[in-house]
Amino acid sequence: METFERWESEIRGYCRAYPTVFATASNARQVDEAGKSYVDFFAGAGVLNFGHNDPKMKAAIIDYIQSDGVAHSLDMSTTAKRTFIERFAELVLKPRDMDYRMQFMGPTGTNAVEAALKLARKVTKRSNVIACSHGFHGMTIGALACTANEYFRGAAGIELGNVHRIPFENAPGGGVEQVNELRCAFADPSSGLEPIAAVMVEAIQAEGGVNVASKEYLHALQQLAHEQGALFIIDDIQAGCGRTGSYFSFDGMGLDPDIITLAKGIGGFGTPLAMNLNKPEHDKHWSPGEHTGTFRGQDLSFVAGTVALDYFADDTLMQAVAVKGAQIRERLETLCAEHGGKGWQVRGKGMMQALDVGDGALAKLVAKECFERGMLIGPCGSGGRVLKMIPPLTIPDSDLAEGLDIFATALAAALEATA
Ligand SMILES: Cc1ncc(COP(=O)(O)O)c(C=O)c1O
């Protein structure tokens, strides 16, 4: 660890929670250089939906490199990009009768959010956007203005503006009624409210504490946006790409977002890729290269991302997600019931499930106890009080069972230590 402590920036985060040096990884396992194996229930913060080093993706990347495939291409056309686009249209868009243009940008979620905000502002010629309490949308200034977390906002160094904040559905004061009241207020020409360019929301807030929005709530937000001539943006960067049991976290709800932001899992292998799906009538407002970026052509990610799309060619993986998600939930509910009276809550959908223990210090201790016993888990939510489980969707049953057992033991140890 000395090298990191001596030379790497103070900004280091996750390595402080997981104080070891990892050497290898395979599916839902990471092994450190001392040979200790960890079950990974964090999966690169939702990047590794298909596990570490998926053999088919690895083989496809190696083949591509060995055949001198183009690794970096700005946004030039490449065979790898064309194959990805065609496969995405075939397996994700067409079956849902969705007509969107795919926009690639710098390959991080925050860049996808910046692009979405910029497009909404261009289309509407307005500045303000509505974003929710507990929402997490990234760290660059435009996205950070929409992110709610006070710790991250505090590092901005400038005022974060042009966002009208509303409480998320399960936050105090939030819900369909609140959105309807806001709709009435906006309908009043003398409300004093600034017109909005967009309403942006995560259908399931991931970093914000695994808060699941109802269909009714999302429809109310969509209606608010459209009544105001604003764009409805769903940030599916963490909850999308199969995590919740179907490709999009909002599948089956009859929603019609103007922009969908995607990143994290879409590169398949863990190499970066970000993509927005823009309605064609909005997309035409872009001029060539207006939201440019050197790393828009992530060809290794296109290659692995195309292989990842095969997981959506039939419903085998999504059925497994339903089964494993139910197993995780059941175990968390049992633990919650065993510790009844503490006001804990289980929340989630598919294979994003969480236990809210209402106490950041306790959650941190549980995560530490998990780490010591060979399991990686990341706290999230207000004050870090929510223990979020997002293992790879491909986790073997035995690793899932082992991870859940470790979690139960770690929870008991943490409670005993704080009793
Ligand atoms: C919903 C959501 N949006 C945006 C982001 C930002 O993505 P990135 O960290 O790749 O910039 C994240 C990251 O956790 C996220 O969960």
PDB file of N, CA, C and O in Angstrom, residues 173-213:
ATOM      1  N   GLY A 173     -42.086  14.810   2.118  1.00  0.00           N
ATOM      2  CA  GLY A 173     -42.740  15.805   1.262  1.00  0.00           C
ATOM      3  C   GLY A 173     -42.829  15.385  -0.199  1.00  0.00           C
ATOM      4  O   GLY A 173     -43.395  16.104  -1.018  1.00  0.00           O
ATOM      5  N   GLY A 174     -42.275  14.240  -0.528  1.00  0.00           N
ATOM      6  CA  GLY A 174     -42.270  13.823  -1.939  1.00  0.00           C
ATOM      7  C   GLY A 174     -43.450  12.932  -2.294  1.00  0.00           C
ATOM      8  O   GLY A 174     -44.122  12.400  -1.428  1.00  0.00           O
ATOM      9  N   GLY A 175     -43.700  12.797  -3.586  1.00  0.00           N
ATOM     10  CA  GLY A 175     -44.753  11.889  -4.038  1.00  0.00           C
ATOM     11  C   GLY A 175     -45.555  12.489  -5.175  1.00  0.00           C
ATOM     12  O   GLY A 175     -45.323  13.634  -5.593  1.00  0.00           O
ATOM     13  N   VAL A 176     -46.497  11.714  -5.653  1.00  0.00           N
ATOM     14  CA  VAL A 176     -47.301  12.127  -6.808  1.00  0.00           C
ATOM     15  C   VAL A 176     -48.037  13.440  -6.509  1.00  0.00           C
ATOM     16  O   VAL A 176     -48.106  14.337  -7.351  1.00  0.00           O
ATOM     17  N   GLU A 177     -48.551  13.529  -5.277  1.00  0.00           N
ATOM     18  CA  GLU A 177     -49.310  14.736  -4.925  1.00  0.00           C
ATOM     19  C   GLU A 177     -48.432  15.990  -5.018  1.00  0.00           C
ATOM     20  O   GLU A 177     -48.869  17.028  -5.536  1.00  0.00           O
ATOM     21  N   GLN A 178     -47.218  15.860  -4.548  1.00  0.00           N
ATOM     22  CA  GLN A 178     -46.288  17.004  -4.602  1.00  0.00           C
ATOM     23  C   GLN A 178     -46.028  17.400  -6.057  1.00  0.00           C
ATOM     24  O   GLN A 178     -45.995  18.579  -6.400  1.00  0.00           O
ATOM     25  N   VAL A 179     -45.864  16.392  -6.919  1.00  0.00           N
ATOM     26  CA  VAL A 179     -45.612  16.690  -8.339  1.00  0.00           C
ATOM     27  C   VAL A 179     -46.849  17.360  -8.939  1.00  0.00           C
ATOM     28  O   VAL A 179     -46.744  18.318  -9.716  1.00  0.00           O
ATOM     29  N   ASN A 180     -48.026  16.871  -8.556  1.00  0.00           N
ATOM     30  CA  ASN A 180     -49.251  17.473  -9.087  1.00  0.00           C
ATOM     31  C   ASN A 180     -49.412  18.926  -8.630  1.00  0.00           C
ATOM     32  O   ASN A 180     -49.845  19.795  -9.410  1.00  0.00           O
ATOM     33  N   GLU A 181     -49.028  19.177  -7.391  1.00  0.00           N
ATOM     34  CA  GLU A 181     -49.084  20.564  -6.893  1.00  0.00           C
ATOM     35  C   GLU A 181     -48.129  21.453  -7.695  1.00  0.00           C
ATOM     36  O   GLU A 181     -48.456  22.583  -8.054  1.00  0.00           O
ATOM     37  N   LEU A 182     -46.965  20.888  -7.985  1.00  0.00           N
ATOM     38  CA  LEU A 182     -45.987  21.647  -8.767  1.00  0.00           C
ATOM     39  C   LEU A 182     -46.527  21.908 -10.177  1.00  0.00           C
ATOM     40  O   LEU A 182     -46.331  22.988 -10.751  1.00  0.00           O
ATOM     41  N   ARG A 183     -47.222  20.906 -10.719  1.00  0.00           N
ATOM     42  CA  ARG A 183     -47.814  21.085 -12.061  1.00  0.00           C
ATOM     43  C   ARG A 183     -48.812  22.245 -12.028  1.00  0.00           C
ATOM     44  O   ARG A 183     -48.868  23.071 -12.941  1.00  0.00           O
ATOM     45  N   CYS A 184     -49.621  22.311 -10.974  1.00  0.00           N
ATOM     46  CA  CYS A 184     -50.595  23.413 -10.842  1.00  0.00           C
ATOM     47  C   CYS A 184     -49.852  24.737 -10.745  1.00  0.00           C
ATOM     48  O   CYS A 184     -50.230  25.733 -11.380  1.00  0.00           O
ATOM     49  N   ALA A 185     -48.789  24.737  -9.952  1.00  0.00           N
ATOM     50  CA  ALA A 185     -48.026  25.980  -9.780  1.00  0.00           C
ATOM     51  C   ALA A 185     -47.456  26.438 -11.117  1.00  0.00           C
ATOM     52  O   ALA A 185     -47.528  27.627 -11.465  1.00  0.00           O
ATOM     53  N   PHE A 186     -46.904  25.491 -11.877  1.00  0.00           N
ATOM     54  CA  PHE A 186     -46.326  25.857 -13.175  1.00  0.00           C
ATOM     55  C   PHE A 186     -47.396  26.393 -14.136  1.00  0.00           C
ATOM     56  O   PHE A 186     -47.107  27.198 -15.010  1.00  0.00           O
ATOM     57  N   ALA A 187     -48.643  25.911 -13.959  1.00  0.00           N
ATOM     58  CA  ALA A 187     -49.724  26.348 -14.848  1.00  0.00           C
ATOM     59  C   ALA A 187     -50.126  27.801 -14.575  1.00  0.00           C
ATOM     60  O   ALA A 187     -50.797  28.438 -15.395  1.00  0.00           O
ATOM     61  N   ASP A 188     -49.716  28.316 -13.424  1.00  0.00           N
ATOM     62  CA  ASP A 188     -50.042  29.695 -13.060  1.00  0.00           C
ATOM     63  C   ASP A 188     -48.965  30.626 -13.633  1.00  0.00           C
ATOM     64  O   ASP A 188     -47.803  30.562 -13.223  1.00  0.00           O
ATOM     65  N   PRO A 189     -49.339  31.491 -14.583  1.00  0.00           N
ATOM     66  CA  PRO A 189     -48.321  32.331 -15.221  1.00  0.00           C
ATOM     67  C   PRO A 189     -47.600  33.254 -14.238  1.00  0.00           C
ATOM     68  O   PRO A 189     -46.498  33.719 -14.506  1.00  0.00           O
ATOM     69  N   SER A 190     -48.232  33.515 -13.102  1.00  0.00           N
ATOM     70  CA  SER A 190     -47.561  34.360 -12.108  1.00  0.00           C
ATOM     71  C   SER A 190     -47.032  33.546 -10.932  1.00  0.00           C
ATOM     72  O   SER A 190     -46.956  34.034  -9.800  1.00  0.00           O
ATOM     73  N   SER A 191     -46.679  32.297 -11.202  1.00  0.00           N
ATOM     74  CA  SER A 191     -46.169  31.456 -10.101  1.00  0.00           C
ATOM     75  C   SER A 191     -44.792  31.919  -9.661  1.00  0.00           C
ATOM     76  O   SER A 191     -44.346  31.629  -8.562  1.00  0.00           O
ATOM     77  N   GLY A 192     -44.105  32.629 -10.534  1.00  0.00           N
ATOM     78  CA  GLY A 192     -42.741  33.039 -10.198  1.00  0.00           C
ATOM     79  C   GLY A 192     -41.723  31.960 -10.477  1.00  0.00           C
ATOM     80  O   GLY A 192     -40.529  32.148 -10.252  1.00  0.00           O
ATOM     81  N   LEU A 193     -42.209  30.800 -10.954  1.00  0.00           N
ATOM     82  CA  LEU A 193     -41.268  29.706 -11.253  1.00  0.00           C
ATOM     83  C   LEU A 193     -40.603  29.936 -12.601  1.00  0.00           C
ATOM     84  O   LEU A 193     -41.246  30.412 -13.546  1.00  0.00           O
ATOM     85  N   GLU A 194     -39.327  29.608 -12.678  1.00  0.00           N
ATOM     86  CA  GLU A 194     -38.624  29.708 -13.960  1.00  0.00           C
ATOM     87  C   GLU A 194     -39.052  28.548 -14.850  1.00  0.00           C
ATOM     88  O   GLU A 194     -39.213  27.426 -14.360  1.00  0.00           O
ATOM     89  N   PRO A 195     -39.221  28.785 -16.157  1.00  0.00           N
ATOM     90  CA  PRO A 195     -39.557  27.665 -17.034  1.00  0.00           C
ATOM     91  C   PRO A 195     -38.431  26.619 -17.032  1.00  0.00           C
ATOM     92  O   PRO A 195     -37.270  26.952 -16.794  1.00  0.00           O
ATOM     93  N   ILE A 196     -38.805  25.395 -17.292  1.00  0.00           N
ATOM     94  CA  ILE A 196     -37.797  24.317 -17.180  1.00  0.00           C
ATOM     95  C   ILE A 196     -37.436  23.725 -18.538  1.00  0.00           C
ATOM     96  O   ILE A 196     -38.260  23.658 -19.456  1.00  0.00           O
ATOM     97  N   ALA A 197     -36.186  23.284 -18.620  1.00  0.00           N
ATOM     98  CA  ALA A 197     -35.692  22.624 -19.839  1.00  0.00           C
ATOM     99  C   ALA A 197     -35.918  21.122 -19.755  1.00  0.00           C
ATOM    100  O   ALA A 197     -36.078  20.449 -20.775  1.00  0.00           O
ATOM    101  N   ALA A 198     -35.880  20.595 -18.534  1.00  0.00           N
ATOM    102  CA  ALA A 198     -35.971  19.140 -18.385  1.00  0.00           C
ATOM    103  C   ALA A 198     -36.362  18.756 -16.972  1.00  0.00           C
ATOM    104  O   ALA A 198     -36.191  19.524 -16.028  1.00  0.00           O
ATOM    105  N   VAL A 199     -36.901  17.551 -16.887  1.00  0.00           N
ATOM    106  CA  VAL A 199     -37.048  16.875 -15.598  1.00  0.00           C
ATOM    107  C   VAL A 199     -36.165  15.643 -15.700  1.00  0.00           C
ATOM    108  O   VAL A 199     -36.306  14.854 -16.632  1.00  0.00           O
ATOM    109  N   MET A 200     -35.228  15.515 -14.778  1.00  0.00           N
ATOM    110  CA  MET A 200     -34.324  14.354 -14.827  1.00  0.00           C
ATOM    111  C   MET A 200     -34.487  13.524 -13.566  1.00  0.00           C
ATOM    112  O   MET A 200     -34.514  14.046 -12.450  1.00  0.00           O
ATOM    113  N   VAL A 201     -34.566  12.213 -13.762  1.00  0.00           N
ATOM    114  CA  VAL A 201     -34.805  11.332 -12.616  1.00  0.00           C
ATOM    115  C   VAL A 201     -34.184   9.959 -12.861  1.00  0.00           C
ATOM    116  O   VAL A 201     -34.053   9.530 -14.005  1.00  0.00           O
ATOM    117  N   GLU A 202     -33.765   9.312 -11.781  1.00  0.00           N
ATOM    118  CA  GLU A 202     -33.416   7.886 -11.833  1.00  0.00           C
ATOM    119  C   GLU A 202     -34.689   7.122 -11.450  1.00  0.00           C
ATOM    120  O   GLU A 202     -35.286   7.415 -10.406  1.00  0.00           O
ATOM    121  N   ALA A 203     -35.063   6.132 -12.242  1.00  0.00           N
ATOM    122  CA  ALA A 203     -36.254   5.346 -11.902  1.00  0.00           C
ATOM    123  C   ALA A 203     -36.004   4.592 -10.594  1.00  0.00           C
ATOM    124  O   ALA A 203     -36.923   4.319  -9.825  1.00  0.00           O
ATOM    125  N   ILE A 204     -34.745   4.239 -10.375  1.00  0.00           N
ATOM    126  CA  ILE A 204     -34.331   3.694  -9.082  1.00  0.00           C
ATOM    127  C   ILE A 204     -33.064   4.436  -8.687  1.00  0.00           C
ATOM    128  O   ILE A 204     -32.044   4.335  -9.369  1.00  0.00           O
ATOM    129  N   GLN A 205     -33.156   5.205  -7.621  1.00  0.00           N
ATOM    130  CA  GLN A 205     -31.960   5.927  -7.187  1.00  0.00           C
ATOM    131  C   GLN A 205     -30.993   4.925  -6.581  1.00  0.00           C
ATOM    132  O   GLN A 205     -31.312   4.266  -5.586  1.00  0.00           O
ATOM    133  N   ALA A 206     -29.814   4.844  -7.168  1.00  0.00           N
ATOM    134  CA  ALA A 206     -28.851   3.845  -6.713  1.00  0.00           C
ATOM    135  C   ALA A 206     -27.984   4.411  -5.595  1.00  0.00           C
ATOM    136  O   ALA A 206     -28.149   4.052  -4.423  1.00  0.00           O
ATOM    137  N   GLU A 207     -27.094   5.349  -5.950  1.00  0.00           N
ATOM    138  CA  GLU A 207     -26.210   5.940  -4.930  1.00  0.00           C
ATOM    139  C   GLU A 207     -27.016   6.648  -3.840  1.00  0.00           C
ATOM    140  O   GLU A 207     -26.576   6.759  -2.705  1.00  0.00           O
ATOM    141  N   GLY A 208     -28.177   7.141  -4.202  1.00  0.00           N
ATOM    142  CA  GLY A 208     -29.019   7.887  -3.260  1.00  0.00           C
ATOM    143  C   GLY A 208     -29.659   7.012  -2.192  1.00  0.00           C
ATOM    144  O   GLY A 208     -30.387   7.512  -1.330  1.00  0.00           O
ATOM    145  N   GLY A 209     -29.441   5.691  -2.261  1.00  0.00           N
ATOM    146  CA  GLY A 209     -29.953   4.834  -1.191  1.00  0.00           C
ATOM    147  C   GLY A 209     -30.930   3.767  -1.647  1.00  0.00           C
ATOM    148  O   GLY A 209     -31.680   3.231  -0.835  1.00  0.00           O
ATOM    149  N   VAL A 210     -30.927   3.442  -2.938  1.00  0.00           N
ATOM    150  CA  VAL A 210     -31.821   2.428  -3.502  1.00  0.00           C
ATOM    151  C   VAL A 210     -33.280   2.782  -3.180  1.00  0.00           C
ATOM    152  O   VAL A 210     -33.976   2.109  -2.414  1.00  0.00           O
ATOM    153  N   ASN A 211     -33.700   3.878  -3.778  1.00  0.00           N
ATOM    154  CA  ASN A 211     -35.077   4.340  -3.636  1.00  0.00           C
ATOM    155  C   ASN A 211     -35.785   4.054  -4.954  1.00  0.00           C
ATOM    156  O   ASN A 211     -35.358   4.518  -6.006  1.00  0.00           O
ATOM    157  N   VAL A 212     -36.859   3.279  -4.876  1.00  0.00           N
ATOM    158  CA  VAL A 212     -37.530   2.811  -6.096  1.00  0.00           C
ATOM    159  C   VAL A 212     -38.748   3.686  -6.370  1.00  0.00           C
ATOM    160  O   VAL A 212     -39.671   3.743  -5.560  1.00  0.00           O
ATOM    161  N   ALA A 213     -38.753   4.344  -7.528  1.00  0.00           N
ATOM    162  CA  ALA A 213     -39.913   5.185  -7.884  1.00  0.00           C
ATOM    163  C   ALA A 213     -41.035   4.306  -8.414  1.00  0.00           C
ATOM    164  O   ALA A 213     -40.789   3.307  -9.095  1.00  0.00           O
TER     165      ALA A 213
END
